Coordinates of C-alpha atoms in Angstrom, one line a residue:
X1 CA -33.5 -1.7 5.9
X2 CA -29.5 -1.9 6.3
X3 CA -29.4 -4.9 4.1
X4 CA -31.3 -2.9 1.4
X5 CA -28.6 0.3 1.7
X6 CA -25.8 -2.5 2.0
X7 CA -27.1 -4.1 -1.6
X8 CA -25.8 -1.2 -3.8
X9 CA -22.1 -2.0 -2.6
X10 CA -22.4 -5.6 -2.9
X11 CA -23.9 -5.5 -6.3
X12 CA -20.8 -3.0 -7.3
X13 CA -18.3 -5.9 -5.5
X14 CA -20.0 -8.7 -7.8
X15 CA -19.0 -6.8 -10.9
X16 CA -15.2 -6.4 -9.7
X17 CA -15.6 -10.3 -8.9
X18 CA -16.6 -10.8 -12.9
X19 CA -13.9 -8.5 -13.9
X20 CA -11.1 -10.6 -12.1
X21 CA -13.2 -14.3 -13.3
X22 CA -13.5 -13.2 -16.3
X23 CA -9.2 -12.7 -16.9
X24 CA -9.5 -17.0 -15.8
X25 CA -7.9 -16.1 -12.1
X26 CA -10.1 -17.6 -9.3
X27 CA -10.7 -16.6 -5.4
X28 CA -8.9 -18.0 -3.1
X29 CA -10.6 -18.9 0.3
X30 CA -10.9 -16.5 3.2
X31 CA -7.6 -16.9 5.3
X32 CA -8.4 -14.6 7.9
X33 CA -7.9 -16.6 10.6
X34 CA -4.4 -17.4 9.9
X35 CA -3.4 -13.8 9.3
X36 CA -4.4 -12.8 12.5
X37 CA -3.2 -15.5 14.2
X38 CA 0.3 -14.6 12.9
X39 CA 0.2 -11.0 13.7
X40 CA -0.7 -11.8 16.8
X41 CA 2.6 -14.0 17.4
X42 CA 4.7 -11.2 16.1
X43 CA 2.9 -8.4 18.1
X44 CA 4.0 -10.5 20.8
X45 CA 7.5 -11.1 20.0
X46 CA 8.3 -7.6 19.4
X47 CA 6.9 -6.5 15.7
X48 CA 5.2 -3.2 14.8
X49 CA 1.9 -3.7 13.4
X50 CA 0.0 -0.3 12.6
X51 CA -2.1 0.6 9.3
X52 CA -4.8 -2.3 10.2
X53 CA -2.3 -4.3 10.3
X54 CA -1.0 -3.2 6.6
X55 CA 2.6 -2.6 7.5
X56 CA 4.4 -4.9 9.9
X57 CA 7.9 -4.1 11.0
X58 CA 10.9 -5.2 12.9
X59 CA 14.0 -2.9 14.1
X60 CA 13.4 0.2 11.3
X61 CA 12.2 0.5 7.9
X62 CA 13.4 3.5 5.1
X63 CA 12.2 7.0 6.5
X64 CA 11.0 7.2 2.6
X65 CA 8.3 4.9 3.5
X66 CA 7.1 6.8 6.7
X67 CA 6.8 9.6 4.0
X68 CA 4.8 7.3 1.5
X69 CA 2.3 6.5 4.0
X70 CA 0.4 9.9 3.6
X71 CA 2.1 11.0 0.3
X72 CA 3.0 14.4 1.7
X73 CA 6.1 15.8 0.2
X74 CA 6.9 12.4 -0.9
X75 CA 7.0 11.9 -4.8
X76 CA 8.5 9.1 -7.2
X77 CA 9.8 9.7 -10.7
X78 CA 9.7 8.0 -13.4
X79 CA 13.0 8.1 -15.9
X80 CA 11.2 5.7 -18.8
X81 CA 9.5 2.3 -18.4
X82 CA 12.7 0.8 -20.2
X83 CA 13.8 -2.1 -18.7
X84 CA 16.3 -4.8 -19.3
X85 CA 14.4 -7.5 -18.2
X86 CA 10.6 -9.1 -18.7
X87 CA 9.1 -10.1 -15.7
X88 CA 5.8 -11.5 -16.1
X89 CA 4.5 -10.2 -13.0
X90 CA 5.4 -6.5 -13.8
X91 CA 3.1 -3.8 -13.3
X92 CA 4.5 -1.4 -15.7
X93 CA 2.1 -2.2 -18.7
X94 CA -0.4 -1.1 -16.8
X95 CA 0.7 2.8 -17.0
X96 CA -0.7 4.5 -19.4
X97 CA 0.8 5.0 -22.9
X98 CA 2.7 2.4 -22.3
X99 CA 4.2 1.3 -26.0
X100 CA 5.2 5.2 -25.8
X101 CA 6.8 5.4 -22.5
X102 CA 8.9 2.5 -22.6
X103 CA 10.6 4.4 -26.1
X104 CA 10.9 7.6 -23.9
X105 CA 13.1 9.0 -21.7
X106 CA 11.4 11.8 -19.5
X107 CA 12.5 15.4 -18.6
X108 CA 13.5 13.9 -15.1
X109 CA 14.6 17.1 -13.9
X110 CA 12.3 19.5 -14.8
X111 CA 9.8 17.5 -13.6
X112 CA 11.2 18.1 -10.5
X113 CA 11.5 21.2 -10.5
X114 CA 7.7 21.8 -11.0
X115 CA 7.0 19.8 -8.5
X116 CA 9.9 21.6 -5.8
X117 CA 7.6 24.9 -7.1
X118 CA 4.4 23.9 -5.8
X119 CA 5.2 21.5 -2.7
X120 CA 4.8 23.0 0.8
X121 CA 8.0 20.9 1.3
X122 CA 10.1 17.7 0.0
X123 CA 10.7 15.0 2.2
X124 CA 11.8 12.1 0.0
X125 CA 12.5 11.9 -3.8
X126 CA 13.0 8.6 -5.6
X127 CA 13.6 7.4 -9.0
X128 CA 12.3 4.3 -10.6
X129 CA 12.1 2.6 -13.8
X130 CA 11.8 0.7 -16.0
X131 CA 15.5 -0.1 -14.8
X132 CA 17.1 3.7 -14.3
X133 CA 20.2 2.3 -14.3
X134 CA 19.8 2.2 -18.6
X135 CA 20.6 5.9 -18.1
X136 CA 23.5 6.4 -15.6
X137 CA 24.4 9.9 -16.1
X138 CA 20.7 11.5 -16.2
X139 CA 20.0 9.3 -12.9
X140 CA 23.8 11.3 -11.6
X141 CA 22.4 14.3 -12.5
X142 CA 19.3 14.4 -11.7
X143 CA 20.0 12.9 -8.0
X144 CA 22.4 16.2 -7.9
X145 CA 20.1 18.6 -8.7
X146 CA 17.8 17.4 -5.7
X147 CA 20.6 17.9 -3.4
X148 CA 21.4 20.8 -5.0
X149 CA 17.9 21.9 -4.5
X150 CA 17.9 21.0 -0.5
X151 CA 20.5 18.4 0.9
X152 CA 18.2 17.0 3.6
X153 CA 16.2 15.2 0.6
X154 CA 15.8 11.4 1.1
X155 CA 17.4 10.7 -2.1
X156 CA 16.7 7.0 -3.0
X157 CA 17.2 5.2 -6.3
X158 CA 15.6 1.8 -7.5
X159 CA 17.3 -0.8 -9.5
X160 CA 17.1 -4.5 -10.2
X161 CA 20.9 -4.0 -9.5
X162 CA 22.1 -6.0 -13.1
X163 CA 23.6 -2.7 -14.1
X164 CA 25.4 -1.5 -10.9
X165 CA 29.2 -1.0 -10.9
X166 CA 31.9 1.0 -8.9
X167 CA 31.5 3.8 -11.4
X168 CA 28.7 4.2 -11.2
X169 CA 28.0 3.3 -7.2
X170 CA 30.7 5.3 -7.2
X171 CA 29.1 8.9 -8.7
X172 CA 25.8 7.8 -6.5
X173 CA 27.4 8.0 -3.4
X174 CA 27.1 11.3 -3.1
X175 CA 23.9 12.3 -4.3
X176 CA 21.4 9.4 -2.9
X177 CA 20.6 8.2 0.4
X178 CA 19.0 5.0 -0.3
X179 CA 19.3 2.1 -2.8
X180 CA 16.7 -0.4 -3.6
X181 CA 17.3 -3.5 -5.2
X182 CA 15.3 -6.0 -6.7
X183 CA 17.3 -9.2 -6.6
X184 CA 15.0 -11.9 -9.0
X185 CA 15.2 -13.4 -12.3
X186 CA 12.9 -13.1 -14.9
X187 CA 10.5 -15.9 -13.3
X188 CA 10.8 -14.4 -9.9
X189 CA 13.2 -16.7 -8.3
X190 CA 16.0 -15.6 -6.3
X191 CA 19.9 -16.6 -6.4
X192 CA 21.5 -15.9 -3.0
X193 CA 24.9 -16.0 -4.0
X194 CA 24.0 -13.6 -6.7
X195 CA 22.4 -10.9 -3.8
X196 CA 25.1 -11.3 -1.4
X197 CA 27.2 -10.3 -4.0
X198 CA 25.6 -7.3 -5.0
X199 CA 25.2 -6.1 -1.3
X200 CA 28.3 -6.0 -0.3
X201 CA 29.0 -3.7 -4.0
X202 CA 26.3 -1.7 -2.7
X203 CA 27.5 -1.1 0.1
X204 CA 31.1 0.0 -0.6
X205 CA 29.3 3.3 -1.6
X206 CA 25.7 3.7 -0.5
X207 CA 24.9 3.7 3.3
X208 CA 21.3 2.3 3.3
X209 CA 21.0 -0.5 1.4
X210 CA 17.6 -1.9 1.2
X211 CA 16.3 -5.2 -0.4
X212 CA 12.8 -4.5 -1.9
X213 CA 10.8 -7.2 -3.4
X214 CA 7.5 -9.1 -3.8
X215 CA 7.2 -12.3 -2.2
X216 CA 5.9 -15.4 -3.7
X217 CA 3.1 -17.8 -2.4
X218 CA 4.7 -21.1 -1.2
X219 CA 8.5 -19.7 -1.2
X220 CA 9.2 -19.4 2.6
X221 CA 12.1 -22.3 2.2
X222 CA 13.5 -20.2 -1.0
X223 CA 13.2 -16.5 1.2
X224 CA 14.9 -18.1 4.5
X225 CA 18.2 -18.3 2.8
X226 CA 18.0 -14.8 1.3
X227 CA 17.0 -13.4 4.8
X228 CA 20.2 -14.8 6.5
X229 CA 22.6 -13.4 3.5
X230 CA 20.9 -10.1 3.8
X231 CA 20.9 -10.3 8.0
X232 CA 24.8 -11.6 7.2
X233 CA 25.4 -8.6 4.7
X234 CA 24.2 -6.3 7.6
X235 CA 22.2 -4.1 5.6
X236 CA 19.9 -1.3 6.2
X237 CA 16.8 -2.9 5.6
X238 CA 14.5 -5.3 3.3
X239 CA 11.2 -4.6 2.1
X240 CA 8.7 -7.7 1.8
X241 CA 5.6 -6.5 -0.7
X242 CA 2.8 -8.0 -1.5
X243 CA 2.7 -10.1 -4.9
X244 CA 0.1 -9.0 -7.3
X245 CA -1.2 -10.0 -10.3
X246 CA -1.4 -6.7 -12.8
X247 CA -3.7 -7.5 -14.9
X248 CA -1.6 -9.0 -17.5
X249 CA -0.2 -12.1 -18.1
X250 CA -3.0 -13.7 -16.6
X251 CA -1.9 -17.3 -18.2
X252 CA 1.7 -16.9 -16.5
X253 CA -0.7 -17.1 -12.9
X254 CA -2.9 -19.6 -13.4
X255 CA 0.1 -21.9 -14.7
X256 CA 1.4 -21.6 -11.3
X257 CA -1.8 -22.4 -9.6
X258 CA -2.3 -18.5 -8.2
X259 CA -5.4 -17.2 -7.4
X260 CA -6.3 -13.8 -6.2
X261 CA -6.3 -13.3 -2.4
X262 CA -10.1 -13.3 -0.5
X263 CA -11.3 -9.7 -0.4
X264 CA -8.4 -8.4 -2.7
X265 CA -9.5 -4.8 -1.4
X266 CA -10.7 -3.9 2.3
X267 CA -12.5 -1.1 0.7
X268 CA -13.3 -1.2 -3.1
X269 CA -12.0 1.7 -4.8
X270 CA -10.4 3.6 -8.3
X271 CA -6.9 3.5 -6.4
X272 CA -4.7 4.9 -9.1
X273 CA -2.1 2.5 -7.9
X274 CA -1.2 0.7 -10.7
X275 CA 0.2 -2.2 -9.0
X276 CA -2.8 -4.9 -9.3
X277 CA -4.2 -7.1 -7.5
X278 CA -2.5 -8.9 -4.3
X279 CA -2.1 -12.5 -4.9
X280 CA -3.4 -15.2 -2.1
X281 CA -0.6 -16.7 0.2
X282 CA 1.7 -13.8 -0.5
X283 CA 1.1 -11.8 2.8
X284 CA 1.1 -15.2 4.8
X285 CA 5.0 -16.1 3.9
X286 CA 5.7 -12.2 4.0
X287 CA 4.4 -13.0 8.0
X288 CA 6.2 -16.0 8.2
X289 CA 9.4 -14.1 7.5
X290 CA 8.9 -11.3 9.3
X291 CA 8.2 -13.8 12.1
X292 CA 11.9 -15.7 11.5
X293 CA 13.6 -12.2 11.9
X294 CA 12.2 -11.8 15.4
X295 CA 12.4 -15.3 16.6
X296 CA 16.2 -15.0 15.1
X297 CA 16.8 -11.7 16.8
X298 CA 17.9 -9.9 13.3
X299 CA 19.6 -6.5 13.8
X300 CA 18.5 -5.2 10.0
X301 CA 15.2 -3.9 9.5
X302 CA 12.1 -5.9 8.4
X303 CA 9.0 -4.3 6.8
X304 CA 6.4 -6.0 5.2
X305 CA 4.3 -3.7 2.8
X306 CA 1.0 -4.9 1.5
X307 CA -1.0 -3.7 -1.2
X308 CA -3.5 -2.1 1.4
X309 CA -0.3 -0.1 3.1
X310 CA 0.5 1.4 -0.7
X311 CA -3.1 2.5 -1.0
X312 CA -3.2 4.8 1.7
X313 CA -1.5 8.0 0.7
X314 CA -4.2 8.3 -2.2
X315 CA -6.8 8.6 0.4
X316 CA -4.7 10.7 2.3
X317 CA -4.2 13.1 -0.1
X318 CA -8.3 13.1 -1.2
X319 CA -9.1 13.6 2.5
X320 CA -6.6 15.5 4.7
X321 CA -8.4 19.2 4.9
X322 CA -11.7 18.4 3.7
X323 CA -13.8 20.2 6.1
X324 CA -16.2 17.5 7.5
X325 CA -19.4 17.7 9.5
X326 CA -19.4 17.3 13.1
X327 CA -20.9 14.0 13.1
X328 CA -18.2 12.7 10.7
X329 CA -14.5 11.8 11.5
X330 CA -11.3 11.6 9.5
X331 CA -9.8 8.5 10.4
X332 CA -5.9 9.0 11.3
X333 CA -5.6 5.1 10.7
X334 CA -6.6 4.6 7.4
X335 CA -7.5 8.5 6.1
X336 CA -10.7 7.5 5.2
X337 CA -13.7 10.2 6.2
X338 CA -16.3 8.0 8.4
X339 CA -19.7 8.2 10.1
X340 CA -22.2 5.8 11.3
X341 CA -25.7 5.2 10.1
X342 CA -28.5 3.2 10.6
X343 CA -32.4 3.3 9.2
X344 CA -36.3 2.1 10.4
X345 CA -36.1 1.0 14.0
X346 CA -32.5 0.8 14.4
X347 CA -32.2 4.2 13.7
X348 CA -35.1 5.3 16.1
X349 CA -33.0 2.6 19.0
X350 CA -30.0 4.5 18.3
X351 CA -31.5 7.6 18.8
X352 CA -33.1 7.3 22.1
X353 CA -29.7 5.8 23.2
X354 CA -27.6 8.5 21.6
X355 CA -30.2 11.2 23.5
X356 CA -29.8 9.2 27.1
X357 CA -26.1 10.3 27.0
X358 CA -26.3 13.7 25.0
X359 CA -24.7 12.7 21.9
X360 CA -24.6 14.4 19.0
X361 CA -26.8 12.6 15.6
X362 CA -28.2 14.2 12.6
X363 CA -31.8 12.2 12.3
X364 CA -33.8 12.8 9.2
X365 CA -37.6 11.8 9.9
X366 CA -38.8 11.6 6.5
X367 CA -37.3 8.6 6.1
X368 CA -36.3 7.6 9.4
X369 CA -32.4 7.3 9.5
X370 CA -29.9 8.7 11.5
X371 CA -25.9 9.6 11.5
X372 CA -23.7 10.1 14.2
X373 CA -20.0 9.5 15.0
X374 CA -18.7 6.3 14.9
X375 CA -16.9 7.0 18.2
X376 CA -19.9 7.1 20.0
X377 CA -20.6 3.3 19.5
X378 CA -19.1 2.1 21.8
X379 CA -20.5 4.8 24.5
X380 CA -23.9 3.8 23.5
X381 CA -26.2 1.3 25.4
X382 CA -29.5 0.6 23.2
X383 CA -32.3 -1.2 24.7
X384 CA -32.0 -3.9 22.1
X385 CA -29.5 -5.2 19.5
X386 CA -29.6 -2.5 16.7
X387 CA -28.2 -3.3 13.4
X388 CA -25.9 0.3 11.7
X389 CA -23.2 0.6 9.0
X390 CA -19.6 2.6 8.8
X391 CA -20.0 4.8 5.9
X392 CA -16.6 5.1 4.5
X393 CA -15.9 8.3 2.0
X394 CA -13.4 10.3 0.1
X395 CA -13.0 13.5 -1.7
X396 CA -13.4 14.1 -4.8
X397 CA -13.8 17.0 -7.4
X398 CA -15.7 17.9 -10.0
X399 CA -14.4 20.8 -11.7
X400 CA -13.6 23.5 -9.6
X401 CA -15.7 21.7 -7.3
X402 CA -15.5 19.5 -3.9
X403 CA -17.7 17.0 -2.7
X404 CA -17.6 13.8 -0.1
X405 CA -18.3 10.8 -1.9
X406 CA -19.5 7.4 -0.1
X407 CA -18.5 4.6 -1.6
X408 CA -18.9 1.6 1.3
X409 CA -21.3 0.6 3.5
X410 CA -19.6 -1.7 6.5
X411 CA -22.3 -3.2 8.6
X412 CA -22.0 -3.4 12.4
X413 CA -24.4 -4.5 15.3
X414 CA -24.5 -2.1 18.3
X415 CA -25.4 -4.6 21.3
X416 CA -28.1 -4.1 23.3
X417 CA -28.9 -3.6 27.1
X418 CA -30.5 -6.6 27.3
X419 CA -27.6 -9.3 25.6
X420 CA -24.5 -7.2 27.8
X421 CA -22.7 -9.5 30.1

């Protein structure tokens, strides 16, 4: 019966799959095993794992992303998609109205101030591009204005860093917390002479300096040096993402022999993250260098930030408050709402074990199912191996309208009195 209720999601999966085969980009196999096995070595040498193991980190990472996790009071504007550069892997075309945006230059701070209007409270406020830097003064003043607004603002500012100078660091200093900077060429390769040099201009004037940026499949013996020159540099921090593939381009990936990454998403979804798919190998060098920071005893801060970690807040934001029922659960790891369910005779197994210890269910006889709180799986004993699923949902709204939406089924096996050790 589980397999039957199961089906609707897999079916749903199989499409996605199309979707991505159908843009000429293949699977890659599972590498599961070797993920683990490498968060495992850095849990043990000292890293933070948390988020599933989403987010890795070693020494610190930007209190901006401790906002971004659930979204709240966090928020990122855009100035215009204009860049000075063309990276194929860039994620920008995939915003809406493109062709228009990258010709515009937004009301940066007004935006702002509709959003300071209707926030309980602002934690962090960035600015991205495009490549801000094309518009020095509006990215002065509207950095000001935030301060102006409330000085305890985490002012940060994103920036491929080809435009930086004195001046300009200069009239930041004041007004922004954080810089970010993307140190690539157009091909995502990476000079280290090039980023050490633009470090230590950065930090003549900013006092968190941060290195943000995606990291290739096969490049740990390119990343190593750019580590040391960052460690060297004594920054604040670098920032290790995920490499995606954003739906364009799709030739510039296969050319390099990239495929998508096994199980792109944990839990299929319309995440309005624009940033695409992740990109198989990526996370396993991210690992590897997170790794070499602890085995080399770095002093700056290491995060690694997969796709999963930037997916979060969205759920957050659906979720938090959403008055649930008692036999559901909001998940403080991942912010999804969850329950447990099984049908037929695993349901009517659970059941008698749920009513030996007094737990709470809702079972529906008319077709003989049952839900109950996924905490109570592990507190339950059935006579026999009984077969149940982790319903994962969000929130969504339809008009003025709320309702909790299930969109994955995640099948588990409850083992039996008879099979325990």
């Amino acid at each position: 019966m589980i397999n039957k209720e199961i089906s609707r999601y897999e079916r749903i999966y199989c499409e996605f799959e199309k979707a991505v085969l159908g843009e000429g980009l293949a699977f890659a196999d599972d590498r599961k095993a070797e993920t683990e096995s490498l968060i495992a070595e850095i849990k043990a040498l000292g890293g933070t794992v948390g988020i599933g193991s989403k987010s890795v980190v070693v020494n610190r990472r930007s209190a901006a992303c401790d906002h971004c996790r659930t979204g709240a009071g966090s928020k990122t504007f855009i100035i215009s998609l204009d860049c000075n550069r063309d990276c194929y892997f860039c994620s920008n075309r995939n915003q809406e109205n493109y062709d228009q945006k990258i010709n515009t230059v937004f009301n940066i701070k007004r935006e702002f101030e509709d959003y300071s209007r209707a926030a309980a409270k602002v934690r962090s406020v960035a600015l991205t591009g495009g490549e801000p830097l094309l518009y020095p003064d509006e990215c002065i003043d509207f950095f000001r204005t935030v301060k102006r607004y409330d000085r305890k603002i985490h002012t940060r500012l994103y920036t491929n860093g080809d435009l930086m100078t004195d001046e300009i660091l200069k009239m930041l200093s004041g007004c922004i917390d954080e810089i970010r900077i993307s140190l690539k060429d157009t091909n995502g390769k990476y000079d280290s002479m090039e980023l050490e040099q633009k470090l230590l201009l950065a930090k003549r004037y900013i006092n968190h300096v941060t290195v943000e940026m995606p990291v290739l499949p096969d490049s740990y013996d390119e990343m190593i040096p750019l580590l040391d020159v960052m460690e060297s540099c004594e920054i604040f921090s670098v920032n290790l993402l995920e490499f995606l593939f954003p739906w364009q381009r799709p030739q510039e990936y296969t050319d390099r022999g990239y495929g998508i990454k096994h199980r792109p998403y944990r839990i299929l979804y319309k995440y309005d993250y624009a940033g695409g798919l992740p990109v198989d190998g990526s996370e396993i060098v991210a690992l590897e260098c997170v790794r070499y920071a602890l085995k080399n005893n770095f002093k700056i801060g290491v995060h690694y930030c997969s796709l999963e970690n930037k997916l979060t807040s969205q759920i957050y934001s659906q979720n938090a408050g959403t008055k649930i029922s008692t036999y559901e659960m909001f998940d403080e790891d991942d912010f999804f709402i969850k329950s447990a369910k099984a049908w037929g005779e695993d349901a009517c197994v659970i059941k008698r074990a749920l009513d030996s210890r007094g737990l709470y269910y809702c079972f529906d006889e008319s077709v003989s199912s049952i839900e109950f709180r996924v905490t109570d799986i592990d507190k339950i004993s059935p006579e026999k191996d009984a077969e149940a699923a982790i319903s994962y949902c969000v929130t969504e709204c339809s008009g003025q309208n709320k309702y909790i939406r299930e969109i994955s089924l995640n099948k588990v096996v409850i083992k039996g009195a008879e099979n325990e050790c």
